PDB file of C-alpha atoms in Angstrom:
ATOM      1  CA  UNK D 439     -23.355  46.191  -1.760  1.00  0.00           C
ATOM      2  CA  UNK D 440     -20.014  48.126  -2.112  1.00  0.00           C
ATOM      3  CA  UNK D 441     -21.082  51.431  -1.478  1.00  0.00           C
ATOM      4  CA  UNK D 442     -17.942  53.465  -1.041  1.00  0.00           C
ATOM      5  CA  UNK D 443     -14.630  52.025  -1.731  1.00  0.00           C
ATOM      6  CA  UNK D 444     -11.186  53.025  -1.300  1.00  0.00           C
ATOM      7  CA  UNK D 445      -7.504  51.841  -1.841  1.00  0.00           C
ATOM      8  CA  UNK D 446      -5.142  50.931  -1.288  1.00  0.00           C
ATOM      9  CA  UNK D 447      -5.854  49.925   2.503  1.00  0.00           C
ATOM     10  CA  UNK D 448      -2.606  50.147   3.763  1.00  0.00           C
ATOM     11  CA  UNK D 449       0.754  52.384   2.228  1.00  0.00           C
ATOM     12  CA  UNK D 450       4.183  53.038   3.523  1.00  0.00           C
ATOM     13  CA  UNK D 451       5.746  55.775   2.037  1.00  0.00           C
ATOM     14  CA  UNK D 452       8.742  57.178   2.305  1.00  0.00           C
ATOM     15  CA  UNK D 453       9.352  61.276   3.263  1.00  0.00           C
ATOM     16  CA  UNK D 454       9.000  63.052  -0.417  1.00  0.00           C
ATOM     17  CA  UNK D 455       7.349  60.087  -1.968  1.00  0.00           C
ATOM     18  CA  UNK D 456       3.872  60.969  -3.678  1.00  0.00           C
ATOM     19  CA  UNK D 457       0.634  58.797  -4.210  1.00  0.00           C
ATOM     20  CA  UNK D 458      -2.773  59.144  -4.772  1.00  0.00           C
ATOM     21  CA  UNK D 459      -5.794  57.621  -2.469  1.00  0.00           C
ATOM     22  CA  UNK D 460      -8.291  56.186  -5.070  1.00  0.00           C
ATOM     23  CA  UNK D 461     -11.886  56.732  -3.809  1.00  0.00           C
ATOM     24  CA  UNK D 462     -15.541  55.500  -5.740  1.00  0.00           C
ATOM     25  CA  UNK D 463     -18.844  55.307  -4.419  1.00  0.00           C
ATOM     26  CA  UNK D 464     -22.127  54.007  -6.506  1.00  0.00           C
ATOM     27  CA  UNK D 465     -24.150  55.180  -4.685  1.00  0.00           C
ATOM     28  CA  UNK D 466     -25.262  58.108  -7.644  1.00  0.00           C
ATOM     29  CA  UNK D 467     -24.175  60.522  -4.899  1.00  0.00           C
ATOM     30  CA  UNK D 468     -22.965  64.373  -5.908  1.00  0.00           C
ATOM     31  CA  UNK D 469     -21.150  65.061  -2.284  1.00  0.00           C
ATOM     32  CA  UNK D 470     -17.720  63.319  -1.039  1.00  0.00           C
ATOM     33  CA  UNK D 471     -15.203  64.098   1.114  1.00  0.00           C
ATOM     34  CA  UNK D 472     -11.881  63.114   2.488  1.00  0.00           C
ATOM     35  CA  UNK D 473     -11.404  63.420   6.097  1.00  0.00           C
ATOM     36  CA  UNK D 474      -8.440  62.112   8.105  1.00  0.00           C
ATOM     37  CA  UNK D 475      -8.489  60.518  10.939  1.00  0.00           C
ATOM     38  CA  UNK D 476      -5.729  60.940  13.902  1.00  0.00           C
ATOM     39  CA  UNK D 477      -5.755  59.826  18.076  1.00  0.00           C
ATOM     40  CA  UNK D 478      -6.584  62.948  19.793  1.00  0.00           C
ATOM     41  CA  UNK D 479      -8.184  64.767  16.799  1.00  0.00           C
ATOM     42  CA  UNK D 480     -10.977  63.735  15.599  1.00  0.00           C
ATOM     43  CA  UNK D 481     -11.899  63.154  11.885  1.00  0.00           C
ATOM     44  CA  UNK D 482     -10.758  66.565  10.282  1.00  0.00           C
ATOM     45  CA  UNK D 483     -12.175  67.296   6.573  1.00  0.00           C
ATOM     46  CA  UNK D 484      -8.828  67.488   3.974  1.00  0.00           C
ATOM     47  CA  UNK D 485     -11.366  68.517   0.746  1.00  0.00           C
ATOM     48  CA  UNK D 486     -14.770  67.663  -0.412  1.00  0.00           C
ATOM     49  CA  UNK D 487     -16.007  67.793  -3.551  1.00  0.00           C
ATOM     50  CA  UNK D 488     -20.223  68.889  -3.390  1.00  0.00           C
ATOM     51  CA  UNK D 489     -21.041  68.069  -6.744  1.00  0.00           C
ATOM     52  CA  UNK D 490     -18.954  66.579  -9.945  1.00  0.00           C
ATOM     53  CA  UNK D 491     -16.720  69.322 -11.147  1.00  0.00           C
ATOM     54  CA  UNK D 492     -16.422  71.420  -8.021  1.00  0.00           C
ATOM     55  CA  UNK D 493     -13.776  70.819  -5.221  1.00  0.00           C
ATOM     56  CA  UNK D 494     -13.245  72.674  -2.096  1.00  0.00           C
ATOM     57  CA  UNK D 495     -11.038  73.105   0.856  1.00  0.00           C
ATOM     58  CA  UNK D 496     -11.930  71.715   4.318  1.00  0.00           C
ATOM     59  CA  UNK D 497     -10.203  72.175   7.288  1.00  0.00           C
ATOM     60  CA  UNK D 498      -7.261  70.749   6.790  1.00  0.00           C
ATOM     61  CA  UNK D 499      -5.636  70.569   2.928  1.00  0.00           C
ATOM     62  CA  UNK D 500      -2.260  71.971   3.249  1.00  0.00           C
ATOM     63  CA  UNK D 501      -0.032  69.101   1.729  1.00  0.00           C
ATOM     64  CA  UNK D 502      -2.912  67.654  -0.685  1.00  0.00           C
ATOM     65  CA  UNK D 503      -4.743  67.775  -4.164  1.00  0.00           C
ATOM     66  CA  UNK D 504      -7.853  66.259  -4.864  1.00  0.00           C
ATOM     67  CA  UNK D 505      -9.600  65.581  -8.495  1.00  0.00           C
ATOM     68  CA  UNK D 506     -12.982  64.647  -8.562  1.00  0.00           C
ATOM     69  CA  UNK D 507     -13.066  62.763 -12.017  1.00  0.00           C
ATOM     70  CA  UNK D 508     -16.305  62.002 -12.728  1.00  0.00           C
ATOM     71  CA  UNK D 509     -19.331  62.081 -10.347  1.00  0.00           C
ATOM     72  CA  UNK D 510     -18.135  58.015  -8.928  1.00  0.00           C
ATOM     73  CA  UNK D 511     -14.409  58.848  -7.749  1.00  0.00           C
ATOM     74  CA  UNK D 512     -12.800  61.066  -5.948  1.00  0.00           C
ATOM     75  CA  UNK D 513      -9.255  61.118  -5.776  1.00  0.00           C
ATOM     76  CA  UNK D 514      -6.922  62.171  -2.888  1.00  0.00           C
ATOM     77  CA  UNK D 515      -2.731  62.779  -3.832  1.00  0.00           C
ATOM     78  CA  UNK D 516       0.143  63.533  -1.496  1.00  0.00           C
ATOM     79  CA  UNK D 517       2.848  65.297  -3.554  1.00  0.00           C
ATOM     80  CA  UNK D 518       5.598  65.088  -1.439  1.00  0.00           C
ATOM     81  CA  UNK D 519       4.692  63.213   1.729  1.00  0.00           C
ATOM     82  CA  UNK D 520       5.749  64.444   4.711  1.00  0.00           C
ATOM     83  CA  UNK D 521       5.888  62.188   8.511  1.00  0.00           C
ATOM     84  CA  UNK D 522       2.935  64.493   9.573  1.00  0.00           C
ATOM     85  CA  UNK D 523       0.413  63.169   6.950  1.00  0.00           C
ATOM     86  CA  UNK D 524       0.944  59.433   8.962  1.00  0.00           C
ATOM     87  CA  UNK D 525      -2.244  59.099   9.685  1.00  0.00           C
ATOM     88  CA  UNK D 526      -5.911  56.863   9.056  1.00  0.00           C
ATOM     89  CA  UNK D 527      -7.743  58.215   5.272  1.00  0.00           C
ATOM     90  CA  UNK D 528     -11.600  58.159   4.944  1.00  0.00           C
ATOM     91  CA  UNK D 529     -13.373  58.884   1.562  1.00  0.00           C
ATOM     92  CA  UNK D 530     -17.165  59.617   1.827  1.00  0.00           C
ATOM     93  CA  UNK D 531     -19.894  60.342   0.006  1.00  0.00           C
ATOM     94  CA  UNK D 532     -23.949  61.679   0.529  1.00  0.00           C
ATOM     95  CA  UNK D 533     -26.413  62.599  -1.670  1.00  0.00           C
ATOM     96  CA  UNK D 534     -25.713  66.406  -1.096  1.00  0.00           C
ATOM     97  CA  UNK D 535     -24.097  68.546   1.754  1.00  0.00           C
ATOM     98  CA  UNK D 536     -27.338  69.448   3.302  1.00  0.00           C
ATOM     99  CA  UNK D 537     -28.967  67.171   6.029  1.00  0.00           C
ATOM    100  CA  UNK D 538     -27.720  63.660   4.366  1.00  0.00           C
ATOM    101  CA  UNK D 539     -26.312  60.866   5.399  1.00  0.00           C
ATOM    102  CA  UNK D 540     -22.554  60.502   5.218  1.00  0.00           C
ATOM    103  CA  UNK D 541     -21.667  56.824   3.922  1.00  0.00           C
ATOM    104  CA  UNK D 542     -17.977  56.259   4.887  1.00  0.00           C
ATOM    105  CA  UNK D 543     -15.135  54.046   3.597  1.00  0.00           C
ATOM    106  CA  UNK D 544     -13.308  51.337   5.479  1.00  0.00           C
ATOM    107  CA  UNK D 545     -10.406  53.537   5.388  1.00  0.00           C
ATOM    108  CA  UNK D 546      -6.563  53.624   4.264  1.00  0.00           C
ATOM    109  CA  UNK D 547      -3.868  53.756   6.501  1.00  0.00           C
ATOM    110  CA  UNK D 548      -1.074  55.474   5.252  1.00  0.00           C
ATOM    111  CA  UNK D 549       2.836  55.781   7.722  1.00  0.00           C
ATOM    112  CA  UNK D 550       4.852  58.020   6.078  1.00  0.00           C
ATOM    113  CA  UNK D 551       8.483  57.092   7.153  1.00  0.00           C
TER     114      UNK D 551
ATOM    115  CA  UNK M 437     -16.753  77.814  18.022  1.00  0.00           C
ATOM    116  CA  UNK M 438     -18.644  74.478  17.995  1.00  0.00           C
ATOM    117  CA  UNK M 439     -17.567  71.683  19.881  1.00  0.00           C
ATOM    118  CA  UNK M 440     -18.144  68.012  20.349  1.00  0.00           C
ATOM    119  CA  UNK M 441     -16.991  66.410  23.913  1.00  0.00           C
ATOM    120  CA  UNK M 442     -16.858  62.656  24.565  1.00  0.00           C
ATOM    121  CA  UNK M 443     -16.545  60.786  27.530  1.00  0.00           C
ATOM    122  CA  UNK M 444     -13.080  59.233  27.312  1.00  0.00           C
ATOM    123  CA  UNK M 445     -12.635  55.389  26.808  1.00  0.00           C
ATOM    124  CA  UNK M 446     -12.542  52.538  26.608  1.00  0.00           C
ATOM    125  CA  UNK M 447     -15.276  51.634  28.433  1.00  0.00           C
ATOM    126  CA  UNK M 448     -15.058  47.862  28.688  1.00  0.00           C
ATOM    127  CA  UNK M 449     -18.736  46.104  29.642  1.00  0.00           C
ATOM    128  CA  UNK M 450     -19.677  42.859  30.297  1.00  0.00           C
ATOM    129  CA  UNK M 451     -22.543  41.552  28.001  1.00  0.00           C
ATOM    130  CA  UNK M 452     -26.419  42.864  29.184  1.00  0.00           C
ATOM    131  CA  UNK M 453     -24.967  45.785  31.062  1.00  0.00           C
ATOM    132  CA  UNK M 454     -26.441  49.077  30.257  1.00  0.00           C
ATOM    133  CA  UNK M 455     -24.308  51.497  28.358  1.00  0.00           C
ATOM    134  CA  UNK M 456     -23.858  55.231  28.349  1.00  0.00           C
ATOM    135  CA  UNK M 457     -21.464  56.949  26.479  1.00  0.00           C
ATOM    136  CA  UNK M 458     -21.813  60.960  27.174  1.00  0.00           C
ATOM    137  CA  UNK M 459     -21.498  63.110  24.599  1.00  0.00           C
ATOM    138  CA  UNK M 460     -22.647  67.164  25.067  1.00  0.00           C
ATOM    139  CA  UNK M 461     -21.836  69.891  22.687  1.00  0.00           C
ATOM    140  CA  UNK M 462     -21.304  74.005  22.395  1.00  0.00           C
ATOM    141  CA  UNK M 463     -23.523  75.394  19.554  1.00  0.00           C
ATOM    142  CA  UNK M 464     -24.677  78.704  18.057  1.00  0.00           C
ATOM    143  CA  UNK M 465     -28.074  77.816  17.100  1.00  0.00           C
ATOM    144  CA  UNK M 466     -29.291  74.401  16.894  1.00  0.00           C
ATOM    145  CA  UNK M 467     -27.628  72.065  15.478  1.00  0.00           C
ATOM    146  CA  UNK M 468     -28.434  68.741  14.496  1.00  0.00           C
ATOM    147  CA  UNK M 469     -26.710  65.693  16.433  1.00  0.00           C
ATOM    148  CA  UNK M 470     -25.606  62.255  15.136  1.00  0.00           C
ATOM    149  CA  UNK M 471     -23.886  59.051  16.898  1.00  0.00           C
ATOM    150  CA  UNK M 472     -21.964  57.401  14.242  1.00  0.00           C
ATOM    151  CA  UNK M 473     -20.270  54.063  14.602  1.00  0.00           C
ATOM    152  CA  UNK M 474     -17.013  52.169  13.193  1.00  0.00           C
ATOM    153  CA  UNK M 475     -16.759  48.428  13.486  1.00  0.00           C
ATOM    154  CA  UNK M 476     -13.214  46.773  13.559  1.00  0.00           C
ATOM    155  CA  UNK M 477     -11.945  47.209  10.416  1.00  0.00           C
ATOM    156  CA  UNK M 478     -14.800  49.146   8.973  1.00  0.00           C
ATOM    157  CA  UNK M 479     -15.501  52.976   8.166  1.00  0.00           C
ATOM    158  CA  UNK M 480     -18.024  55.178  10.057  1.00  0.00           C
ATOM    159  CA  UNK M 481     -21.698  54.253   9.585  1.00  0.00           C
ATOM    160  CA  UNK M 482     -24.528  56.382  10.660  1.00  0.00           C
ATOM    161  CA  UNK M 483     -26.610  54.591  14.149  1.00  0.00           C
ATOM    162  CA  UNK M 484     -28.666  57.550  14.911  1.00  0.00           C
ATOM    163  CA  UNK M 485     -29.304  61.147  14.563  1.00  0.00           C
ATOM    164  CA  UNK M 486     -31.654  63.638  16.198  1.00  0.00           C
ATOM    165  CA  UNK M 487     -32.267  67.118  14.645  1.00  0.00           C
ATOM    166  CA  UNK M 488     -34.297  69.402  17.376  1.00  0.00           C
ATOM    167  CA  UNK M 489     -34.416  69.591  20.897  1.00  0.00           C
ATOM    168  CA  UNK M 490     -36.612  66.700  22.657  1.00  0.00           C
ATOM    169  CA  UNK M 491     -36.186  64.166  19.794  1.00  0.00           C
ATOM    170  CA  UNK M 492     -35.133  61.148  20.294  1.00  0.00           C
ATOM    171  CA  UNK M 493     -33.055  59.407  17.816  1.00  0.00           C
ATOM    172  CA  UNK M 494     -33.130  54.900  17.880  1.00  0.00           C
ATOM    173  CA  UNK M 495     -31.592  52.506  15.851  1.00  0.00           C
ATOM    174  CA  UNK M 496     -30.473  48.746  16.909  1.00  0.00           C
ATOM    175  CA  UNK M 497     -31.592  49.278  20.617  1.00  0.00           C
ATOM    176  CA  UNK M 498     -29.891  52.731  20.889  1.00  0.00           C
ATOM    177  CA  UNK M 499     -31.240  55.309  22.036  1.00  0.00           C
ATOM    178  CA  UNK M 500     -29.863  59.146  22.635  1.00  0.00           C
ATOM    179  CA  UNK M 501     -32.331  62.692  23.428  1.00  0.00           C
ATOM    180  CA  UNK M 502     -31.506  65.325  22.502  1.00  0.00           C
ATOM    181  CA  UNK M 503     -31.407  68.156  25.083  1.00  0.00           C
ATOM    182  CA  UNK M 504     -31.074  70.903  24.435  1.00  0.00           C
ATOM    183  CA  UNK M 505     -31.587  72.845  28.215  1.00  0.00           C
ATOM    184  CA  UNK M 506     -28.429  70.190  29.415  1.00  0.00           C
ATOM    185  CA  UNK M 507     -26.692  70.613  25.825  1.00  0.00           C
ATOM    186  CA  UNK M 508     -26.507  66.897  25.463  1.00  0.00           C
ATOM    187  CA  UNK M 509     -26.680  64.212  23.595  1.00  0.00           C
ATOM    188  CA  UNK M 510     -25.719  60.763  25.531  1.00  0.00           C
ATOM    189  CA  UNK M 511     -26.205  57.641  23.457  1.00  0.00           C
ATOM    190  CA  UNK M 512     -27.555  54.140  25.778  1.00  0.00           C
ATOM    191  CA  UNK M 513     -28.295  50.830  25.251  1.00  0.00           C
ATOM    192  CA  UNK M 514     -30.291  49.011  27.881  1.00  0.00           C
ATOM    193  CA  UNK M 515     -28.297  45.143  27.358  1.00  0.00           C
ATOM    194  CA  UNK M 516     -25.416  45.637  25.066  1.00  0.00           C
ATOM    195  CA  UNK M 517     -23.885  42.635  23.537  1.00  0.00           C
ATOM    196  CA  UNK M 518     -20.467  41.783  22.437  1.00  0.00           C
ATOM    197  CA  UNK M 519     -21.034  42.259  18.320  1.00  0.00           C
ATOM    198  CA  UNK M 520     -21.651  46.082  19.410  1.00  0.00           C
ATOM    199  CA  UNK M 521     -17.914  46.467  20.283  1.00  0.00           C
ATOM    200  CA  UNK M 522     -16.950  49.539  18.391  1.00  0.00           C
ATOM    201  CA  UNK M 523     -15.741  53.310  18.561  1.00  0.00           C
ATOM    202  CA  UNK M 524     -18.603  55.694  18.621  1.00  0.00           C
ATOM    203  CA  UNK M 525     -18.185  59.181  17.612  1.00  0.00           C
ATOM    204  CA  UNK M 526     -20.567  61.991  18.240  1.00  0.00           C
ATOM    205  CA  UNK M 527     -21.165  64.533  16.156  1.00  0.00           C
ATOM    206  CA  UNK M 528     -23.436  67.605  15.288  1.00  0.00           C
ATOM    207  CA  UNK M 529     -23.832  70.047  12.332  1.00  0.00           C
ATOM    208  CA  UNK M 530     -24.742  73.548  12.009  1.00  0.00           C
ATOM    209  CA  UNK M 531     -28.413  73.976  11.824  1.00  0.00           C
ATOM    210  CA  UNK M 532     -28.877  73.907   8.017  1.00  0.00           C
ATOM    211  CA  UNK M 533     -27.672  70.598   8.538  1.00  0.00           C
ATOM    212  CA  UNK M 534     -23.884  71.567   6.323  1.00  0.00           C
ATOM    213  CA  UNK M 535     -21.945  68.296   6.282  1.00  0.00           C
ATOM    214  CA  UNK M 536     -19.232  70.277   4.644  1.00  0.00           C
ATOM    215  CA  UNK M 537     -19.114  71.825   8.692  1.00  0.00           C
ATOM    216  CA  UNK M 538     -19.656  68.316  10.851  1.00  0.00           C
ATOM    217  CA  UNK M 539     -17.736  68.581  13.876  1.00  0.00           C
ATOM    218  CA  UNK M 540     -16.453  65.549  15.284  1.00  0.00           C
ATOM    219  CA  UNK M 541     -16.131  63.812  18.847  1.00  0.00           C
ATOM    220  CA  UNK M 542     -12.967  62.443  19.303  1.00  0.00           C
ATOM    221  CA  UNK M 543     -14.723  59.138  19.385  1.00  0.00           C
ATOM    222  CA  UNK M 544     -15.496  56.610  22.428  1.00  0.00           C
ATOM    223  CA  UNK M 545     -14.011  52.828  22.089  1.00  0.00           C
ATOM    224  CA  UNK M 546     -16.635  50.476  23.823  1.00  0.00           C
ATOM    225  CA  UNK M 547     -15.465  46.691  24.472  1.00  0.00           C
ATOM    226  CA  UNK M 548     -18.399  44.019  25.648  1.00  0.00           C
ATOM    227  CA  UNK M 549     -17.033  40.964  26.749  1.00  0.00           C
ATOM    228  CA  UNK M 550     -18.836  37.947  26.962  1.00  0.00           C
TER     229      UNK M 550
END
Protein backbone atom coordinates (compact mmCIF):
# COMPACT_ATOMS: atom_id res chain seq x y z
CA UNK A 1 0.00 0.00 0.00
CA UNK A 2 2.46 2.81 -1.03
CA UNK A 3 0.21 5.41 -1.84
CA UNK A 4 2.31 8.52 -2.20
CA UNK A 5 5.99 8.35 -2.16
CA UNK A 6 8.73 10.70 -2.09
CA UNK A 7 12.62 10.95 -2.00
CA UNK A 8 15.01 11.31 -1.06
CA UNK A 9 14.01 11.59 2.79
CA UNK A 10 16.69 13.51 3.93
CA UNK A 11 19.28 16.15 1.69
CA UNK A 12 21.97 18.52 2.69
CA UNK A 13 22.73 20.89 0.25
CA UNK A 14 24.95 23.35 -0.01
CA UNK A 15 23.91 27.39 -0.81
CA UNK A 16 23.64 27.39 -4.90
CA UNK A 17 23.43 23.67 -5.14
CA UNK A 18 20.24 22.42 -7.15
CA UNK A 19 18.12 19.12 -6.82
CA UNK A 20 14.97 17.87 -7.56
CA UNK A 21 12.30 16.25 -4.91
CA UNK A 22 10.98 13.10 -6.75
CA UNK A 23 7.25 12.62 -5.92
CA UNK A 24 4.67 9.43 -7.26
CA UNK A 25 1.46 8.46 -6.06
CA UNK A 26 -0.72 5.31 -7.51
CA UNK A 27 -3.33 6.18 -6.39
CA UNK A 28 -4.83 7.11 -10.31
CA UNK A 29 -5.17 10.59 -8.78
CA UNK A 30 -5.21 13.93 -11.25
CA UNK A 31 -4.44 16.56 -8.19
CA UNK A 32 -0.91 16.90 -6.25
CA UNK A 33 0.74 19.34 -4.55
CA UNK A 34 3.88 20.33 -2.81
CA UNK A 35 3.56 22.10 0.37
CA UNK A 36 6.37 22.91 2.81
CA UNK A 37 6.36 22.59 6.04
CA UNK A 38 8.21 25.13 8.64
CA UNK A 39 7.81 25.72 12.90
CA UNK A 40 5.65 28.66 13.16
CA UNK A 41 4.09 28.46 9.64
CA UNK A 42 2.10 26.05 8.90
CA UNK A 43 2.14 23.83 5.73
CA UNK A 44 2.29 26.55 2.90
CA UNK A 45 1.41 25.24 -0.82
CA UNK A 46 4.90 25.76 -3.18
CA UNK A 47 2.80 24.43 -6.61
CA UNK A 48 0.18 21.95 -7.40
CA UNK A 49 -0.43 20.41 -10.34
CA UNK A 50 -4.72 19.74 -10.75
CA UNK A 51 -4.57 17.49 -13.49
CA UNK A 52 -1.55 15.87 -15.74
CA UNK A 53 -0.23 18.61 -17.91
CA UNK A 54 -1.26 21.65 -15.92
CA UNK A 55 0.87 23.22 -13.05
CA UNK A 56 0.14 26.15 -10.95
CA UNK A 57 1.48 28.47 -8.39
CA UNK A 58 0.51 28.23 -4.68
CA UNK A 59 1.40 30.39 -2.12
CA UNK A 60 4.69 30.16 -1.92
CA UNK A 61 6.95 29.22 -5.32
CA UNK A 62 9.51 31.84 -5.52
CA UNK A 63 12.84 29.73 -5.67
CA UNK A 64 11.13 26.49 -7.34
CA UNK A 65 10.04 24.59 -10.61
CA UNK A 66 7.84 21.84 -10.70
CA UNK A 67 7.13 19.24 -13.77
CA UNK A 68 4.36 17.10 -13.53
CA UNK A 69 5.57 14.20 -15.91
CA UNK A 70 2.98 12.03 -16.32
CA UNK A 71 -0.26 11.79 -14.26
CA UNK A 72 1.99 9.36 -11.27
CA UNK A 73 4.92 11.96 -10.44
CA UNK A 74 5.29 15.12 -9.67
CA UNK A 75 8.50 16.62 -9.45
CA UNK A 76 9.76 19.49 -7.19
CA UNK A 77 13.57 21.29 -8.20
CA UNK A 78 15.52 23.92 -6.31
CA UNK A 79 17.77 25.71 -8.84
CA UNK A 80 19.99 27.39 -6.76
CA UNK A 81 19.23 26.63 -3.12
CA UNK A 82 19.23 29.18 -0.89
CA UNK A 83 19.45 28.74 3.51
CA UNK A 84 15.73 29.92 3.45
CA UNK A 85 14.36 26.84 1.54
CA UNK A 86 15.78 24.65 4.93
CA UNK A 87 12.83 23.39 5.64
CA UNK A 88 10.35 19.83 5.90
CA UNK A 89 8.89 18.85 1.85
CA UNK A 90 5.42 17.17 1.48
CA UNK A 91 4.15 15.83 -1.95
CA UNK A 92 0.36 15.06 -2.10
CA UNK A 93 -2.07 13.93 -4.13
CA UNK A 94 -6.35 13.66 -4.31
CA UNK A 95 -8.54 12.65 -6.75
CA UNK A 96 -9.33 16.35 -7.78
CA UNK A 97 -9.10 19.84 -6.02
CA UNK A 98 -12.68 19.90 -5.06
CA UNK A 99 -13.89 18.35 -1.68
CA UNK A 100 -11.21 15.27 -1.72
CA UNK A 101 -9.13 13.85 0.40
CA UNK A 102 -5.52 14.95 0.48
CA UNK A 103 -3.19 11.72 0.84
CA UNK A 104 0.23 13.05 2.05
CA UNK A 105 3.85 11.82 1.85
CA UNK A 106 6.12 10.95 4.73
CA UNK A 107 8.04 13.91 3.81
CA UNK A 108 11.75 15.07 2.85
CA UNK A 109 13.78 17.07 4.90
CA UNK A 110 15.98 19.15 3.13
CA UNK A 111 19.01 21.86 5.35
CA UNK A 112 20.39 23.93 2.98
CA UNK A 113 23.85 24.97 4.43
CA UNK B 1 -8.55 36.54 5.17
CA UNK B 2 -9.12 32.98 6.47
CA UNK B 3 -7.50 31.74 9.37
CA UNK B 4 -6.84 28.60 11.29
CA UNK B 5 -5.88 29.02 15.22
CA UNK B 6 -4.57 26.15 17.37
CA UNK B 7 -4.17 25.80 20.84
CA UNK B 8 -0.40 25.77 21.37
CA UNK B 9 1.44 22.52 22.51
CA UNK B 10 2.55 20.08 23.50
CA UNK B 11 0.02 18.92 25.47
CA UNK B 12 1.48 15.92 27.26
CA UNK B 13 -1.46 13.35 28.76
CA UNK B 14 -1.32 10.49 30.67
CA UNK B 15 -3.08 7.42 29.04
CA UNK B 16 -7.31 7.44 29.48
CA UNK B 17 -7.34 11.16 30.03
CA UNK B 18 -9.69 13.06 27.90
CA UNK B 19 -8.23 15.23 25.23
CA UNK B 20 -9.11 18.55 23.69
CA UNK B 21 -7.17 20.25 21.34
CA UNK B 22 -9.01 23.74 20.32
CA UNK B 23 -9.00 24.73 17.09
CA UNK B 24 -11.55 27.86 15.82
CA UNK B 25 -11.32 29.60 12.55
CA UNK B 26 -12.21 33.16 10.60
CA UNK B 27 -14.21 32.41 7.39
CA UNK B 28 -16.15 34.19 4.63
CA UNK B 29 -18.79 31.76 4.04
CA UNK B 30 -18.68 28.33 5.23
CA UNK B 31 -16.08 26.49 4.94
CA UNK B 32 -15.49 23.01 5.40
CA UNK B 33 -13.20 21.84 8.46
CA UNK B 34 -10.75 18.90 8.72
CA UNK B 35 -8.37 17.52 11.69
CA UNK B 36 -5.55 15.91 10.00
CA UNK B 37 -2.89 13.89 11.74
CA UNK B 38 1.02 13.05 11.32
CA UNK B 39 2.50 10.11 13.13
CA UNK B 40 6.32 10.13 13.97
CA UNK B 41 7.91 9.84 10.96
CA UNK B 42 4.88 9.81 8.78
CA UNK B 43 3.05 12.47 6.45
CA UNK B 44 -0.39 14.03 7.20
CA UNK B 45 -3.36 11.64 7.06
CA UNK B 46 -6.90 12.72 7.09
CA UNK B 47 -8.82 11.68 10.95
CA UNK B 48 -11.88 13.65 10.38
CA UNK B 49 -13.66 16.30 8.56
CA UNK B 50 -16.98 18.08 8.97
CA UNK B 51 -18.48 20.20 6.10
CA UNK B 52 -21.64 22.33 7.60
CA UNK B 53 -22.45 23.75 10.73
CA UNK B 54 -23.79 21.10 13.47
CA UNK B 55 -21.99 18.08 11.91
CA UNK B 56 -20.07 16.13 13.64
CA UNK B 57 -17.10 14.57 12.15
CA UNK B 58 -15.61 10.76 14.06
CA UNK B 59 -12.99 8.60 13.24
CA UNK B 60 -10.85 6.26 15.78
CA UNK B 61 -12.74 7.64 18.91
CA UNK B 62 -12.42 11.32 17.77
CA UNK B 63 -14.77 13.39 17.72
CA UNK B 64 -14.95 17.38 16.73
CA UNK B 65 -18.60 19.69 15.93
CA UNK B 66 -18.59 21.89 14.02
CA UNK B 67 -19.95 25.27 15.21
CA UNK B 68 -20.48 27.47 13.49
CA UNK B 69 -22.32 30.31 16.12
CA UNK B 70 -18.71 29.75 18.39
CA UNK B 71 -16.61 29.46 14.99
CA UNK B 72 -15.08 26.27 16.19
CA UNK B 73 -13.96 23.25 15.59
CA UNK B 74 -12.23 21.44 18.80
CA UNK B 75 -11.21 17.85 18.19
CA UNK B 76 -11.66 15.23 21.71
CA UNK B 77 -11.09 11.96 22.57
CA UNK B 78 -12.78 10.62 25.67
CA UNK B 79 -9.50 7.95 26.83
CA UNK B 80 -6.60 8.64 24.61
CA UNK B 81 -3.87 6.15 24.49
CA UNK B 82 -0.23 6.37 23.93
CA UNK B 83 -0.17 5.02 19.97
CA UNK B 84 -2.26 8.41 19.37
CA UNK B 85 0.88 10.52 20.10
CA UNK B 86 1.04 12.78 17.14
CA UNK B 87 0.81 16.50 15.77
CA UNK B 88 -2.66 17.40 14.77
CA UNK B 89 -3.31 20.13 12.43
CA UNK B 90 -6.59 21.80 11.78
CA UNK B 91 -7.64 22.93 8.82
CA UNK B 92 -10.64 24.31 6.71
CA UNK B 93 -11.32 25.12 3.00
CA UNK B 94 -13.31 27.59 1.25
CA UNK B 95 -16.80 26.44 0.81
CA UNK B 96 -16.51 24.79 -2.64
CA UNK B 97 -14.34 22.67 -0.78
CA UNK B 98 -10.79 24.15 -3.10
CA UNK B 99 -7.87 22.15 -1.74
CA UNK B 100 -5.76 24.27 -3.98
CA UNK B 101 -6.93 27.12 -0.93
CA UNK B 102 -6.60 24.75 2.47
CA UNK B 103 -5.48 26.84 5.17
CA UNK B 104 -3.51 25.31 7.73
CA UNK B 105 -3.25 25.30 11.70
CA UNK B 106 0.05 25.55 12.76
CA UNK B 107 -0.43 22.11 14.15
CA UNK B 108 -0.82 20.80 17.94
CA UNK B 109 1.92 18.07 19.23
CA UNK B 110 0.01 15.71 21.71
CA UNK B 111 2.29 13.22 23.89
CA UNK B 112 0.31 10.25 25.99
CA UNK B 113 2.42 8.62 28.28
CA UNK B 114 1.78 5.45 29.67
Amino acid sequence: NAGVTQTPKFQVLKTGQSMTLQCAQDMNHNSMYWYRQDPGMGLRLIYYSASEGTTDKGEVPNGYNVSRLNKREFSLRLESAAPSQTSVYFCASSVGTSGNTIYFGEGSWLTVV
Amino acid sequence: GDSVTQMEGPVTLSEEAFLTINCTYTATGYPSLFWYVQYPGEGLQLLLKATKADDKGSNKGFEATYRKETTSFHLEKGSVQVSDSAVYFCALSDLAGNNRKLIWGLGTSLAVNP
